[in-house]
Structures are given as C-alpha cells and as structure tokens.
Short mmCIF file of C-alpha atoms and ligand atoms in Angstrom, two decimals:
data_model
loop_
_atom_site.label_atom_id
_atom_site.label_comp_id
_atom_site.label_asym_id
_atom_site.label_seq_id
_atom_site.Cartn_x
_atom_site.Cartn_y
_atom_site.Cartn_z
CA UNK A 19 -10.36 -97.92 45.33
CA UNK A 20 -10.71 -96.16 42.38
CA UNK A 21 -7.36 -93.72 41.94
CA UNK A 22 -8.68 -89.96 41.73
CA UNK A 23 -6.94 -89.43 38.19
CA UNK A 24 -9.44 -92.04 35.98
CA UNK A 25 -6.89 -95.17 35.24
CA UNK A 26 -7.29 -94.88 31.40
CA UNK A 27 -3.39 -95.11 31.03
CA UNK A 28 -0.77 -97.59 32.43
CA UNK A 29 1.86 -95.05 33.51
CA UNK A 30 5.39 -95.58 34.44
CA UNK A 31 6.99 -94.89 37.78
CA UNK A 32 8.64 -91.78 36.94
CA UNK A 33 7.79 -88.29 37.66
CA UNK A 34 9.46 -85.56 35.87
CA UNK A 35 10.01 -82.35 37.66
CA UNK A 36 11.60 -80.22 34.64
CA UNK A 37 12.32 -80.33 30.95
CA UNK A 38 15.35 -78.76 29.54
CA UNK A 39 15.30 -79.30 25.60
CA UNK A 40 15.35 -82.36 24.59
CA UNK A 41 16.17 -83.66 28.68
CA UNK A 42 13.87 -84.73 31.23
CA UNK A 43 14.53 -84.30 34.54
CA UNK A 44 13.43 -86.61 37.54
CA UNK A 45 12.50 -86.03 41.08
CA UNK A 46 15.68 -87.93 42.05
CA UNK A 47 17.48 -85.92 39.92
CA UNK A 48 18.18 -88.61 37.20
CA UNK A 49 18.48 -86.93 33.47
CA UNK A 50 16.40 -88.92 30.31
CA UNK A 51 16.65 -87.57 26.96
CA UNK A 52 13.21 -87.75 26.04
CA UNK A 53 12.87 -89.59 23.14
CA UNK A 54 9.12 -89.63 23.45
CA UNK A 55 8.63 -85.94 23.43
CA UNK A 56 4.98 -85.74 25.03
CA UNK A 57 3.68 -88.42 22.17
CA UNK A 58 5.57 -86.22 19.27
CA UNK A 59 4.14 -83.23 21.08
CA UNK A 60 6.99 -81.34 22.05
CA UNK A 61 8.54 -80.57 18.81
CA UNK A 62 10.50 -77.32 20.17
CA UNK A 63 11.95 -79.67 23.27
CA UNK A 64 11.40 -78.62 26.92
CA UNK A 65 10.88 -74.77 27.98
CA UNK A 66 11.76 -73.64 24.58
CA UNK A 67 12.49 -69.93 25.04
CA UNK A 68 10.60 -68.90 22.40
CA UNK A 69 7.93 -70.10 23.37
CA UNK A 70 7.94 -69.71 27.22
CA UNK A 71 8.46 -65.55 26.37
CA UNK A 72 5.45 -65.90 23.79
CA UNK A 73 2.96 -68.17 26.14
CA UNK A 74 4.46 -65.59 29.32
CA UNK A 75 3.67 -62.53 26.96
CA UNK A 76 0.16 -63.60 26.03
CA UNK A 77 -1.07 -64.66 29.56
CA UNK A 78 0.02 -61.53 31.18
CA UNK A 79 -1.58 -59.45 28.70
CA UNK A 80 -4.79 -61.19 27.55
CA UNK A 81 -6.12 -64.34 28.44
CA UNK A 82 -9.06 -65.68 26.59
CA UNK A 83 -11.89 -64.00 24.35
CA UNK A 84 -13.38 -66.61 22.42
CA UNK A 85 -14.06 -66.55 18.48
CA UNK A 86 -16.54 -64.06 18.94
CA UNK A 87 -14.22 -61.63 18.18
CA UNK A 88 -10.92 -61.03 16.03
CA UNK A 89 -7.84 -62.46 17.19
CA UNK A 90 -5.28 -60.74 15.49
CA UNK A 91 -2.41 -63.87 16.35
CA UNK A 92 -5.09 -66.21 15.35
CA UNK A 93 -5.34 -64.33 11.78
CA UNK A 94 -1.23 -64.48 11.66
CA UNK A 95 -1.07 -68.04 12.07
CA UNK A 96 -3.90 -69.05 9.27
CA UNK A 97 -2.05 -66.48 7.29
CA UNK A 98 0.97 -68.38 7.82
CA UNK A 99 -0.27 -72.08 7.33
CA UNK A 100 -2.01 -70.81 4.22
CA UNK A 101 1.62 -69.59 2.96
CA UNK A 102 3.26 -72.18 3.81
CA UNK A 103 0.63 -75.38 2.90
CA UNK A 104 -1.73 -76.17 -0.04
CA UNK A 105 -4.84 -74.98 2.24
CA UNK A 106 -6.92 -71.48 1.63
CA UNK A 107 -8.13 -71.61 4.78
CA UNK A 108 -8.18 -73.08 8.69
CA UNK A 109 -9.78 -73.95 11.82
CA UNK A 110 -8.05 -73.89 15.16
CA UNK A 111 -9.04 -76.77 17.69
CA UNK A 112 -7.37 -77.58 20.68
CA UNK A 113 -6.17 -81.48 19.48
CA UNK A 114 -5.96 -84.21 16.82
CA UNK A 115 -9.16 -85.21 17.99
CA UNK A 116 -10.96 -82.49 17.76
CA UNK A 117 -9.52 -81.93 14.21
CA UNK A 118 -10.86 -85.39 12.96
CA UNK A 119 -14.27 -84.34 14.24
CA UNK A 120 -14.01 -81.29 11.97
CA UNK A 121 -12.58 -82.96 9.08
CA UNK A 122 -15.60 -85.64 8.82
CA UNK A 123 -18.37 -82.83 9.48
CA UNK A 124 -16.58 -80.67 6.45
CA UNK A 125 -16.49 -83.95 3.84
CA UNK A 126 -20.32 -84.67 4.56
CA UNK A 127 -21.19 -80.94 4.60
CA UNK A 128 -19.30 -80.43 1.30
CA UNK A 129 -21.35 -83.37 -0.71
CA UNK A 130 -24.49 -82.20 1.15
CA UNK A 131 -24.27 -78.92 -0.26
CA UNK A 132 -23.03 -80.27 -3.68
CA UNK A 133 -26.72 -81.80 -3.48
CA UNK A 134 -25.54 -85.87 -3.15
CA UNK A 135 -26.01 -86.33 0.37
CA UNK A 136 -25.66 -89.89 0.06
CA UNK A 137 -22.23 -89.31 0.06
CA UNK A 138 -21.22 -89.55 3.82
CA UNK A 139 -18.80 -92.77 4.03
CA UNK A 140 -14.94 -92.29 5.11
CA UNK A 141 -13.24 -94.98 4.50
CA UNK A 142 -10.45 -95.68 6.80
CA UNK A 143 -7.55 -97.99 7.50
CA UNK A 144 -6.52 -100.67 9.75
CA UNK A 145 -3.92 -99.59 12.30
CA UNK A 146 -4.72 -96.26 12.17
CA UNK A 147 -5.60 -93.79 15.19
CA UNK A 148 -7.35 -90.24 14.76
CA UNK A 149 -8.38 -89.94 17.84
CA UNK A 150 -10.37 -90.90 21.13
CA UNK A 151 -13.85 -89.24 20.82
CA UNK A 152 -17.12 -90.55 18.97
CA UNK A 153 -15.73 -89.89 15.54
CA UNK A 154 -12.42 -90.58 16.19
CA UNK A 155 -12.66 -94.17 17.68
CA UNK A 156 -15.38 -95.16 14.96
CA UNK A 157 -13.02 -93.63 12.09
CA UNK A 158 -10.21 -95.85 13.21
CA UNK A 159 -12.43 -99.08 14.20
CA UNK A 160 -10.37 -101.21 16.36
CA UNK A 161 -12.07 -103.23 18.68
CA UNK A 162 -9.34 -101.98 21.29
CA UNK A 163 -11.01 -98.41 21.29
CA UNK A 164 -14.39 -99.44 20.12
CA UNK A 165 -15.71 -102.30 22.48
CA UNK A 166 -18.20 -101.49 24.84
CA UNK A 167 -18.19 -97.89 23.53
CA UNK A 168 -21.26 -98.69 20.93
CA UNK A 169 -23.53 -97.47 19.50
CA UNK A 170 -20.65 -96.16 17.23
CA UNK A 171 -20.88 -93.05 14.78
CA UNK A 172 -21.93 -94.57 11.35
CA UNK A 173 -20.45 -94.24 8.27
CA UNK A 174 -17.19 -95.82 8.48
CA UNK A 175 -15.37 -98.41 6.58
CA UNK A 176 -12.10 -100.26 7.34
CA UNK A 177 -9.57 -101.48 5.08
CA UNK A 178 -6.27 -103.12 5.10
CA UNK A 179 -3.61 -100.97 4.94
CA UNK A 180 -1.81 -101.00 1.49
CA UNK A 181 -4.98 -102.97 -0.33
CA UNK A 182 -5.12 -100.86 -3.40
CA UNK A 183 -7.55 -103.68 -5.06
CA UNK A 184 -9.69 -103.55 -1.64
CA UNK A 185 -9.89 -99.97 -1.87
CA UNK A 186 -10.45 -99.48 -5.04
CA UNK A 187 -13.56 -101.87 -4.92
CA UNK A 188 -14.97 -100.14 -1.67
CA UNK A 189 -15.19 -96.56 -3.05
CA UNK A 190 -19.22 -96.52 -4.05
CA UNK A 191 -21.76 -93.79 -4.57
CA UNK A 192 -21.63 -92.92 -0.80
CA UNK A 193 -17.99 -92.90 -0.26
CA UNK A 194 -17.61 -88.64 0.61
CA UNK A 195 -13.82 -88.94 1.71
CA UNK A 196 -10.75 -91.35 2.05
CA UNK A 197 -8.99 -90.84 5.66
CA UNK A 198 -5.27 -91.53 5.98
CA UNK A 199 -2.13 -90.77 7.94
CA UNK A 200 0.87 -90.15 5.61
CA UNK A 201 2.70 -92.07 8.09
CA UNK A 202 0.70 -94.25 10.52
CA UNK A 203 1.74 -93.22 14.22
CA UNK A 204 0.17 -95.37 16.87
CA UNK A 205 -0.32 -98.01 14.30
CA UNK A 206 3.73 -98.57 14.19
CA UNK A 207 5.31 -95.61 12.06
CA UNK A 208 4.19 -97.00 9.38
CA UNK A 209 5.28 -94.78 6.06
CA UNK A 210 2.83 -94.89 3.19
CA UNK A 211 5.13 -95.05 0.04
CA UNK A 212 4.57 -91.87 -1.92
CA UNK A 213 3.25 -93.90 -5.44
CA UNK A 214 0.53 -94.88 -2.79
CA UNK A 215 -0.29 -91.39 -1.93
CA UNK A 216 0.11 -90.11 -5.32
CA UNK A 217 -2.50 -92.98 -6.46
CA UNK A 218 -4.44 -92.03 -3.60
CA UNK A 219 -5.29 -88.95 -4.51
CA UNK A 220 -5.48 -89.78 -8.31
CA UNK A 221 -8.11 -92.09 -7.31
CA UNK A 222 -9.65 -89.75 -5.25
CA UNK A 223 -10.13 -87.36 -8.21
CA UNK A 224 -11.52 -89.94 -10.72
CA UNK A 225 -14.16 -90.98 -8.45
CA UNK A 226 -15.37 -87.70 -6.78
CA UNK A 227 -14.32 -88.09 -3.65
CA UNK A 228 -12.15 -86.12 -1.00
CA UNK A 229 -8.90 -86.85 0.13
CA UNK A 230 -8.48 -86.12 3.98
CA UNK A 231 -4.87 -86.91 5.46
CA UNK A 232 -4.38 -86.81 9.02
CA UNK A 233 -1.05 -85.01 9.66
CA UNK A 234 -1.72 -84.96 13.48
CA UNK A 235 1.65 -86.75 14.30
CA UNK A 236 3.65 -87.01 11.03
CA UNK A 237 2.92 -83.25 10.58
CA UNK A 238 4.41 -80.15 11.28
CA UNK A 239 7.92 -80.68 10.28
CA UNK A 240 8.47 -84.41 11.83
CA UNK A 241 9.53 -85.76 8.81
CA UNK A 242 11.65 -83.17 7.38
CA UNK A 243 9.20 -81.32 5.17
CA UNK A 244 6.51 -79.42 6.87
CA UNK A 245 3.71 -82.12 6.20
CA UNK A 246 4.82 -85.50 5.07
CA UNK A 247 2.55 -85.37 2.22
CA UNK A 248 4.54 -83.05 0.49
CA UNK A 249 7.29 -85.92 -0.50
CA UNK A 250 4.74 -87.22 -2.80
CA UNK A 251 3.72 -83.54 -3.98
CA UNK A 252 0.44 -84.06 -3.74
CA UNK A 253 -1.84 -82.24 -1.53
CA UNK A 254 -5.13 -83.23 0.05
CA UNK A 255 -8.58 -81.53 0.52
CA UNK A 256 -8.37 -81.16 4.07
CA UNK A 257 -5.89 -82.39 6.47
CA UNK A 258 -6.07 -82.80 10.24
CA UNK A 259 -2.81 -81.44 12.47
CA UNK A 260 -2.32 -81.13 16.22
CA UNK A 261 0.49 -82.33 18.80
CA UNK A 262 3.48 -80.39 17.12
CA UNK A 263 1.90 -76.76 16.27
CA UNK A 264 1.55 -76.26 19.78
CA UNK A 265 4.86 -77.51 20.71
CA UNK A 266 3.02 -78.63 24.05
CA UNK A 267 0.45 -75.95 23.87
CA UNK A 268 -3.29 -77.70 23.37
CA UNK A 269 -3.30 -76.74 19.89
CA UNK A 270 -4.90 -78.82 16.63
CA UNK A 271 -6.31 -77.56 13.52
CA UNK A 272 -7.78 -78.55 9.84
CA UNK A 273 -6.39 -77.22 6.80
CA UNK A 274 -8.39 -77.10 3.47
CA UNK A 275 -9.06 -76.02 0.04
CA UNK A 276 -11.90 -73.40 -0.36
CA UNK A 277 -13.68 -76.00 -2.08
CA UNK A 278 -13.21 -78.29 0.68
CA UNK A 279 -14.30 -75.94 3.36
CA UNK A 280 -17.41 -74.33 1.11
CA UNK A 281 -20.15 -75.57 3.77
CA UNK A 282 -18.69 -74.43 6.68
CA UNK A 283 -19.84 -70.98 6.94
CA UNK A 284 -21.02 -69.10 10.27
CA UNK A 285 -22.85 -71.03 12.27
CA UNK A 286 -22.28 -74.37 10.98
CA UNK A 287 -19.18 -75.35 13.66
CA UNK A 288 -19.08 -72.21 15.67
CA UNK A 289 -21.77 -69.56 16.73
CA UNK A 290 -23.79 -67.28 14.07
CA UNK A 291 -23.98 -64.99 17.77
CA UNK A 292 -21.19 -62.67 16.46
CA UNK A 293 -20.38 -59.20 15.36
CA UNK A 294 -20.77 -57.17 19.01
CA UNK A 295 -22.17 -60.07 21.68
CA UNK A 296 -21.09 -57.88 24.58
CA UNK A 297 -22.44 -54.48 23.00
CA UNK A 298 -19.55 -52.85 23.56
CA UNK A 299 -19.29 -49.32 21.78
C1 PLP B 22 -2.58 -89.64 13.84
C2 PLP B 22 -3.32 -89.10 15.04
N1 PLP B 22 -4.52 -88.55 14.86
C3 PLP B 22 -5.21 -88.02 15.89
C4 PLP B 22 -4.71 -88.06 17.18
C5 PLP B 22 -5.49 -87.47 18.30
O1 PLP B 22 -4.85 -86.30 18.71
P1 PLP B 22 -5.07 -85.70 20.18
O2 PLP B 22 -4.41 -86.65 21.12
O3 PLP B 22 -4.41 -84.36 20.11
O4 PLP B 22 -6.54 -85.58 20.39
C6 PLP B 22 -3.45 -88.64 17.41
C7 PLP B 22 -2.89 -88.71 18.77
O5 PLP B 22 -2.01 -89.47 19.07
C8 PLP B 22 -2.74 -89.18 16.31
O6 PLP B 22 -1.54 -89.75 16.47
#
C-alpha cells in the first residue's frame, strides 16, 4: 500500500524531535551534530534565537497579505540584498525552484523586449540541479529527473562541465542566457575555478548573452563570502538564491541588474490587480 506521505525520498530511520544549533536531537534521546543542516538550509543552526523571536513576532502580529500590498520587511530585505550584492533589484519566492523558474522567464523576457526573440536557449551543465519543477528538471537534463516526466520545457542545452571549447561552440544566435552554480551542490560540490567564472562572464559579454548563476546552495554566506561568485569578482545578471536566506524559513529569491529585470514589470510574474483590491479607505 501506498504510504500516505508520496515515497519520492528514501528516508532514514531516524526521527528528530528537536534541534539545538548545530545538534539534532532523537526520539531516543541520541544527539547528531547535523552536518547536513536541512540540505544547506539551516544556515543559523537549530532554533536560532534570532530567528525564533523574529518568526514568533511576525506570526502573532500579522500573518499573510499577499503582494498586493506593501510589505514594509519585504522592502528592508531587497534594500538589504541590493546593499550588500551587485543586484538593483529582487523577487521573493518561496525556494530554489521557484527562483530558477523566474530566472529563465526574466532572460527570455529581456531579449524579447530587446526585439530578438529568437534568443530563448539556456545553456546548462551536466551535474547540475536547479530544481524539481518543469523548468527546473529540463534546465538540469538528467535522465534521473527527466524520464517519464516528458514532454520537457524546450530550450535547453547540456554541456560538460568545464568544456570551455564545447561551450564556446554552442553559444548561437538563440542562446539568451548561460546557467551555472558557482559551486555545483547535488552534482558533488563541485567548485568552478574562478578563471572559469571570470571567462564565463567575459564570454557572456562578447556574445550578448546573460549570465545567470544559481547561488541556491553555495549562496548566502556558505562559502565565506556572501555569494561564491564574488571570489572571482565578477557578478552576474541575475542569480537564483534560496535554502540559506530563510535559515529554514521557505524562502528563495532572484537577484538582478535593472537591465536584467527590464521586462518584468506589473503583471508579467505577479498580478496588475493592485493599488486598493480590498477598497479599503
Ligand atoms: C543549486 C540548487 N538549485 C536549486 C535548488 C532547488 O531549490 P529548492 O529545493 O528550494 O526548490 C536546489 C536544491 O537543492 C539546489 O541545490
């Protein structure tokens, strides 16, 4: 019989009954230090205080509202990520995911509007993940999350990883962005040397095409620097982050230039029903 949770995920025999830090705690009282953190989720540890009083704070005062109206901790943390990052501007979603669906929708949009919109290829690489929806699973290709999921999105290529000579042969007159983790996650923590990134985005620049890193699990201060692109010092067009912002809180977003981001104005990934839906005086 089919087990009532869907049985997507071999899990192991252990059931954790409270986080403290960077220690797991099971039922029969034996202590783990978690070394997974939630899939490099958790990047404050277990019942961080700071966050427990902020997440307490919140739900006792104000639930949900939607992004028909202005959310004045919403504004603080784009204000923040725009400090603190090469982007002008960002879009909260609620996981990695969710973030790669955003990213590909903003390339094509962006050479749409530019008037070439011919120009809606990613090219990806092998051993990468961005993700477990339509986009995601096409965008990283493998026939371990693709098979029997077809028809799949269109518009993806895969290369090997580290191929400069493949890649530099498979960027044509459609090609609208180049997808990458800075550091492959699933795919083995695999680190792309920063000449690679820096030739990465030169490349990018000399053919006319974006550069979108996904930062969803190197990001956000996991490899010392706030996003692991910055040890190159080069910065993308738009760059996809989740798992760590939320420090266990469903949180993902996408970072970009205004450039980047030019064709995504209201009502082209949210609602144009705004200003006063409720009427309220
Ligand atoms: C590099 C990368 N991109 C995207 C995702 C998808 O993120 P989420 O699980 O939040 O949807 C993951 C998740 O493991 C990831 O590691």
């Amino acid at each position: 019989m089919i087990p009532s949770v869907l049985p997507t995920y071999s899990r192991a025999p252990l059931h954790f009954v409270k986080g403290e830090g960077t220690w797991l705690v099971e039922e029969d009282g034996r202590r783990f230090l978690d070394l997974g953190s939630g899939i490099a989720v958790n990047a404050l540890g277990h019942a961080h205080p700071a966050l427990v009083a902020a997440l307490t704070a919140q739900a006792q005062n104000l639930w949900h509202v939607s992004n028909l109206y202005e959310i004045p901790q919403q504004q603080a943390l784009a204000d923040k990520l725009v400090a603190a990052s090469f982007a002008d501007t960002v879009f909260f979603t609620n996981s990695g995911t969710e973030s790669c669906e955003l990213a590909v929708k903003m390339a094509r949009k962006y050479w749409y509007d530019k008037g070439q919109p011919e120009k809606t290829d990613i090219i990806a690489f092998a051993g990468s993940f961005h993700g477990r929806s339509s986009a995601g699973i096409a965008a990283a290709g493998s026939e371990k999350m693709t098979k029997g999921f077809g028809p799949l999105l269109p518009g993806f290529k895969h290369l090997p990883w580290g191929d400069h000579e493949a890649l530099d042969a498979a960027i044509d007159d459609n090609t609208a962005a180049i997808l990458i983790e800075p550091v492959q996650g699933e795919g083995g923590i695999r680190p792309l040397p920063d000449q690679c990134l820096q030739g990465l985005r030169k490349l990018c620049d000399e053919k006319g095409v974006l550069l979108v890193l996904d930062e969803v699990q190197c990001g956000i201060g996991r490899t010392g620097r706030l996003f692991a692109h910055e040890w190159a010092g080069i910065a993308p067009d738009i760059m996809m982050v989740a798992k760590g912002i939320g420090g266990g809180f469903p949180l993902g977003a996408v970072l970009a230039t205004e450039e980047a981001a030019s064709g995504m104005t209201a009502g082209t990934h949210g609602s144009t029903y705004g200003g006063n839906p409720l009427g309220c005086a």
